[in-house]
Every structure is written in structure tokens, then in C-alpha cells.
Amino acid sequence: MSVLPIVTYNDPVLKEKTKPVEMIDKELEKFIDDLFETMYNARGVGLAAPQVGELISIFVADADLMAEETGEPAYGPIVFINPEIKELKGEVIRMEEGCLSIPEVRDDVKRHESVVLSYRDRDFDLKEQEFTGWLARVIQHEYDHLQGILFLDHLSAFKRRVHKSKLQKIDSGLLETEYPLVPKTIAK
Ligand code: NI
């Protein structure tokens, strides 16, 4: 397994829609392992393929540490392949979020309490399951990544302005993190 460098804000790959996965092979299995290792190395709770530069419909998540603290259901580490949101349920809750592609920027985002998701698992078997609590939030955040949407896109123009200097720093490749990032190619 290897830790992959993470693509950061304003890289165009984060604004693209992903393509469905057609089959699982050895290469893809390794990629999924790498996604998990990259996520854990960065102390993240979710990571989507575009965040390591791959425009395919896969994300991984493990929100058990947070769920443990709040007494919510623990689902363990899960890979979601070709996920589709079937239904958003429950209350809309406002909570602070961050993103490994937008280091040091955090803000409140409204998400549904529960989500019904169809997806393929590691064996490419089709599943449909309802998730609630922290993992439901992580799923909605990561699902957005597969559509080219960042949590910043849910914020008001005013809130985005508040984060402007930090975002510029990330975009210029000047922000240092404890996990490896894809270097910015264009000198600014
Ligand atoms: Ni994210």
C-alpha cells in the first residue's frame, strides 16, 4: 500500500464529474487500499478518488472515531463504488466540516441526518443501505466530490470571502501540511 499525494483547492480535477467503475481488477483493488492508507495517514474520515487525481466514482470512509464519541452507529471502514443517493432523510443539520483538499479551512455545512445509498462494495456486489450520523455526513461530502462539488460550494459568497486568504495560500502551494500534497504546477 502507498500514501498518495492529495490534490488541493483550486486544481481543476476537483471540479470534474467522475465516471462509473466497470469492474474490479487487481489494479483497482490496490487503488482502494491506497485510498484508505492515504486517508488514515492524513487523519481524514473520508477520501474520494478525484482528491488523488482519479476521475472515477469511488470514495472511502471511516467515521468510527467520531461516531464513538457521540454514541452513534459505527460502520467500520467502507469503500463505496458507483454510489447513488436514493434518498436524503431526517433533519437537516448544520455542522462544521473540513476537507483534506482544503487544509485548515473549516465551516458549517447543512446536511441531512440520514442517507439511503446504493453502491457496489469491494466485491462489486450491489448494495442498498441507510446510513445515519457522522458517516451520513461524510457520505454526502464525499459524494459531492464525485460530482465536482466541494463543501465550499455550499457556503455563501460572504463565507467564502472570509476564507479567501487561506484559499489563495493553498492555491499558490504555500500551505504546508503533515500529509503529502500534489505540487502546484503553475508558478504564481
Ligand atoms: Ni473533501
Short mmCIF file of C-alpha atoms and ligand atoms in Angstrom, two decimals:
data_model
loop_
_atom_site.label_atom_id
_atom_site.label_comp_id
_atom_site.label_asym_id
_atom_site.label_seq_id
_atom_site.Cartn_x
_atom_site.Cartn_y
_atom_site.Cartn_z
CA MET A 1 0.00 0.00 0.00
CA SER A 2 1.12 3.54 -0.56
CA VAL A 3 0.22 7.01 0.59
CA LEU A 4 -0.82 9.06 -2.45
CA PRO A 5 -0.35 12.82 -2.67
CA ILE A 6 -3.60 14.78 -2.31
CA VAL A 7 -4.84 17.29 -4.87
CA THR A 8 -5.74 20.64 -3.33
CA TYR A 9 -8.04 23.59 -3.95
CA ASN A 10 -8.17 25.09 -6.99
CA ASP A 11 -6.99 22.14 -9.08
CA PRO A 12 -9.46 21.69 -11.99
CA VAL A 13 -9.68 17.92 -11.33
CA LEU A 14 -11.73 18.72 -8.19
CA LYS A 15 -14.40 20.35 -10.36
CA GLU A 16 -14.88 17.43 -12.76
CA LYS A 17 -17.54 14.74 -12.68
CA THR A 18 -16.32 11.18 -12.28
CA LYS A 19 -17.01 8.13 -14.45
CA PRO A 20 -18.51 4.89 -13.13
CA VAL A 21 -16.25 1.93 -12.47
CA GLU A 22 -16.97 -1.02 -14.77
CA MET A 23 -15.16 -3.82 -12.99
CA ILE A 24 -12.77 -4.56 -10.18
CA ASP A 25 -9.32 -5.80 -11.03
CA LYS A 26 -6.06 -6.10 -9.11
CA GLU A 27 -5.07 -2.57 -10.02
CA LEU A 28 -8.32 -1.14 -8.67
CA GLU A 29 -8.04 -3.23 -5.50
CA LYS A 30 -4.64 -1.70 -4.90
CA PHE A 31 -6.03 1.75 -5.60
CA ILE A 32 -8.74 1.22 -2.96
CA ASP A 33 -6.10 0.11 -0.42
CA ASP A 34 -4.07 3.21 -1.29
CA LEU A 35 -7.13 5.44 -0.79
CA PHE A 36 -7.60 4.03 2.72
CA GLU A 37 -3.93 4.39 3.56
CA THR A 38 -3.87 7.96 2.23
CA MET A 39 -6.99 8.83 4.24
CA TYR A 40 -5.68 7.35 7.51
CA ASN A 41 -2.25 8.92 7.01
CA ALA A 42 -3.90 12.36 6.75
CA ARG A 43 -6.21 11.58 9.72
CA GLY A 44 -9.20 12.00 7.44
CA VAL A 45 -12.60 10.35 7.75
CA GLY A 46 -13.31 10.21 4.03
CA LEU A 47 -11.45 10.46 0.73
CA ALA A 48 -12.74 10.49 -2.84
CA ALA A 49 -10.83 9.35 -5.95
CA PRO A 50 -10.68 12.85 -7.56
CA GLN A 51 -8.75 14.01 -4.47
CA VAL A 52 -5.85 11.87 -5.67
CA GLY A 53 -6.42 12.86 -9.29
CA GLU A 54 -8.54 9.90 -10.48
CA LEU A 55 -11.89 10.74 -12.09
CA ILE A 56 -13.64 7.51 -11.15
CA SER A 57 -16.67 7.02 -8.89
CA ILE A 58 -15.09 5.69 -5.73
CA PHE A 59 -14.72 7.01 -2.22
CA VAL A 60 -13.68 5.51 1.08
CA ALA A 61 -14.86 6.47 4.56
CA ASP A 62 -14.33 5.57 8.18
CA ALA A 63 -16.11 7.80 10.68
CA ASP A 64 -15.96 5.36 13.61
CA LEU A 65 -13.74 7.55 15.80
CA MET A 66 -16.26 10.42 15.65
CA ALA A 67 -19.23 8.11 15.95
CA GLU A 68 -17.72 6.55 19.08
CA GLU A 69 -17.52 9.95 20.77
CA THR A 70 -21.17 10.74 20.16
CA GLY A 71 -22.55 7.24 20.63
CA GLU A 72 -23.69 6.98 17.01
CA PRO A 73 -23.64 3.81 14.89
CA ALA A 74 -20.18 2.56 13.91
CA TYR A 75 -19.98 1.13 10.39
CA GLY A 76 -16.25 0.42 10.13
CA PRO A 77 -14.15 1.29 7.08
CA ILE A 78 -16.22 1.14 3.86
CA VAL A 79 -15.48 1.62 0.19
CA PHE A 80 -18.30 2.98 -1.95
CA ILE A 81 -18.08 2.23 -5.67
CA ASN A 82 -20.52 3.88 -8.12
CA PRO A 83 -22.60 5.30 -5.24
CA GLU A 84 -26.01 6.78 -5.91
CA ILE A 85 -28.01 8.73 -3.35
CA LYS A 86 -31.53 7.26 -3.36
CA GLU A 87 -32.97 9.35 -0.57
CA LEU A 88 -31.99 12.03 1.92
CA LYS A 89 -33.84 11.63 5.20
CA GLY A 90 -34.31 13.16 8.60
CA GLU A 91 -33.49 16.62 9.83
CA VAL A 92 -31.12 19.00 8.12
CA ILE A 93 -28.21 19.54 10.49
CA ARG A 94 -25.60 22.28 10.39
CA MET A 95 -22.13 21.08 11.42
CA GLU A 96 -18.56 22.12 10.86
CA GLU A 97 -16.73 20.34 8.05
CA GLY A 98 -13.26 20.31 6.64
CA CYS A 99 -11.67 18.67 3.62
CA LEU A 100 -8.22 17.16 3.06
CA SER A 101 -8.09 19.08 -0.25
CA ILE A 102 -8.75 22.40 1.54
CA PRO A 103 -6.44 22.14 4.57
CA GLU A 104 -7.08 24.40 7.58
CA VAL A 105 -10.40 25.71 6.23
CA ARG A 106 -13.46 24.68 8.21
CA ASP A 107 -17.04 25.89 8.11
CA ASP A 108 -20.61 24.90 8.84
CA VAL A 109 -22.45 22.94 6.16
CA LYS A 110 -26.06 21.76 6.25
CA ARG A 111 -26.52 18.05 5.56
CA HIS A 112 -29.30 15.56 6.04
CA GLU A 113 -29.24 13.35 9.10
CA SER A 114 -29.55 10.12 7.08
CA VAL A 115 -28.89 8.95 3.58
CA VAL A 116 -30.04 5.91 1.63
CA LEU A 117 -27.31 4.92 -0.75
CA SER A 118 -26.92 2.28 -3.42
CA TYR A 119 -23.32 1.34 -4.20
CA ARG A 120 -21.08 -1.53 -5.13
CA ASP A 121 -18.85 -2.98 -2.44
CA ARG A 122 -15.30 -4.29 -2.68
CA ASP A 123 -16.56 -7.48 -4.33
CA PHE A 124 -18.56 -5.36 -6.79
CA ASP A 125 -21.80 -6.63 -5.26
CA LEU A 126 -24.67 -4.16 -5.42
CA LYS A 127 -25.90 -2.93 -2.02
CA GLU A 128 -28.52 -0.54 -0.78
CA GLN A 129 -28.19 0.71 2.77
CA GLU A 130 -29.28 3.54 5.02
CA PHE A 131 -26.58 5.40 6.95
CA THR A 132 -27.04 7.87 9.75
CA GLY A 133 -24.95 10.10 11.99
CA TRP A 134 -21.39 11.05 11.17
CA LEU A 135 -21.00 8.59 8.33
CA ALA A 136 -24.12 10.01 6.64
CA ARG A 137 -22.43 13.44 6.67
CA VAL A 138 -19.15 12.05 5.36
CA ILE A 139 -21.01 10.20 2.59
CA GLN A 140 -22.79 13.39 1.46
CA HIS A 141 -19.47 15.30 1.47
CA GLU A 142 -17.58 12.59 -0.47
CA TYR A 143 -20.48 12.02 -2.88
CA ASP A 144 -20.24 15.73 -3.73
CA HIS A 145 -16.56 15.24 -4.64
CA LEU A 146 -17.64 12.68 -7.28
CA GLN A 147 -19.86 15.39 -8.83
CA GLY A 148 -17.08 18.02 -8.78
CA ILE A 149 -18.57 19.81 -5.78
CA LEU A 150 -16.60 21.00 -2.74
CA PHE A 151 -18.01 21.90 0.68
CA LEU A 152 -17.02 25.49 -0.14
CA ASP A 153 -19.68 25.46 -2.86
CA HIS A 154 -22.31 25.14 -0.11
CA LEU A 155 -21.14 28.34 1.59
CA SER A 156 -22.44 31.84 0.98
CA ALA A 157 -20.31 34.28 -1.01
CA PHE A 158 -19.68 36.11 2.26
CA LYS A 159 -18.41 32.98 4.00
CA ARG A 160 -16.17 32.17 1.04
CA ARG A 161 -14.66 35.64 1.23
CA VAL A 162 -13.84 35.03 4.89
CA HIS A 163 -11.64 32.12 3.77
CA LYS A 164 -10.14 33.95 0.78
CA SER A 165 -6.58 34.47 2.05
CA LYS A 166 -6.26 30.86 3.24
CA LEU A 167 -7.65 29.63 -0.09
CA GLN A 168 -5.16 31.76 -2.02
CA LYS A 169 -2.35 30.33 0.09
CA ILE A 170 -3.50 26.76 -0.70
CA ASP A 171 -3.91 27.61 -4.39
CA SER A 172 -0.37 29.00 -4.53
CA GLY A 173 1.05 25.86 -2.92
CA LEU A 174 2.30 27.80 0.09
CA LEU A 175 0.35 25.96 2.77
CA GLU A 176 2.26 23.17 4.49
CA THR A 177 0.52 20.06 5.72
CA GLU A 178 1.54 16.93 7.59
CA TYR A 179 0.49 14.79 4.62
CA PRO A 180 1.82 14.85 1.05
CA LEU A 181 0.12 17.13 -1.50
CA VAL A 182 0.29 17.19 -5.28
CA PRO A 183 2.62 20.12 -6.04
CA LYS A 184 1.11 23.09 -7.86
CA THR A 185 2.32 23.03 -11.45
CA ILE A 186 1.75 26.63 -12.43
CA ALA A 187 4.06 29.10 -10.77
CA LYS A 188 2.08 32.02 -9.44
NI NI B 1 -13.44 16.70 0.96
#
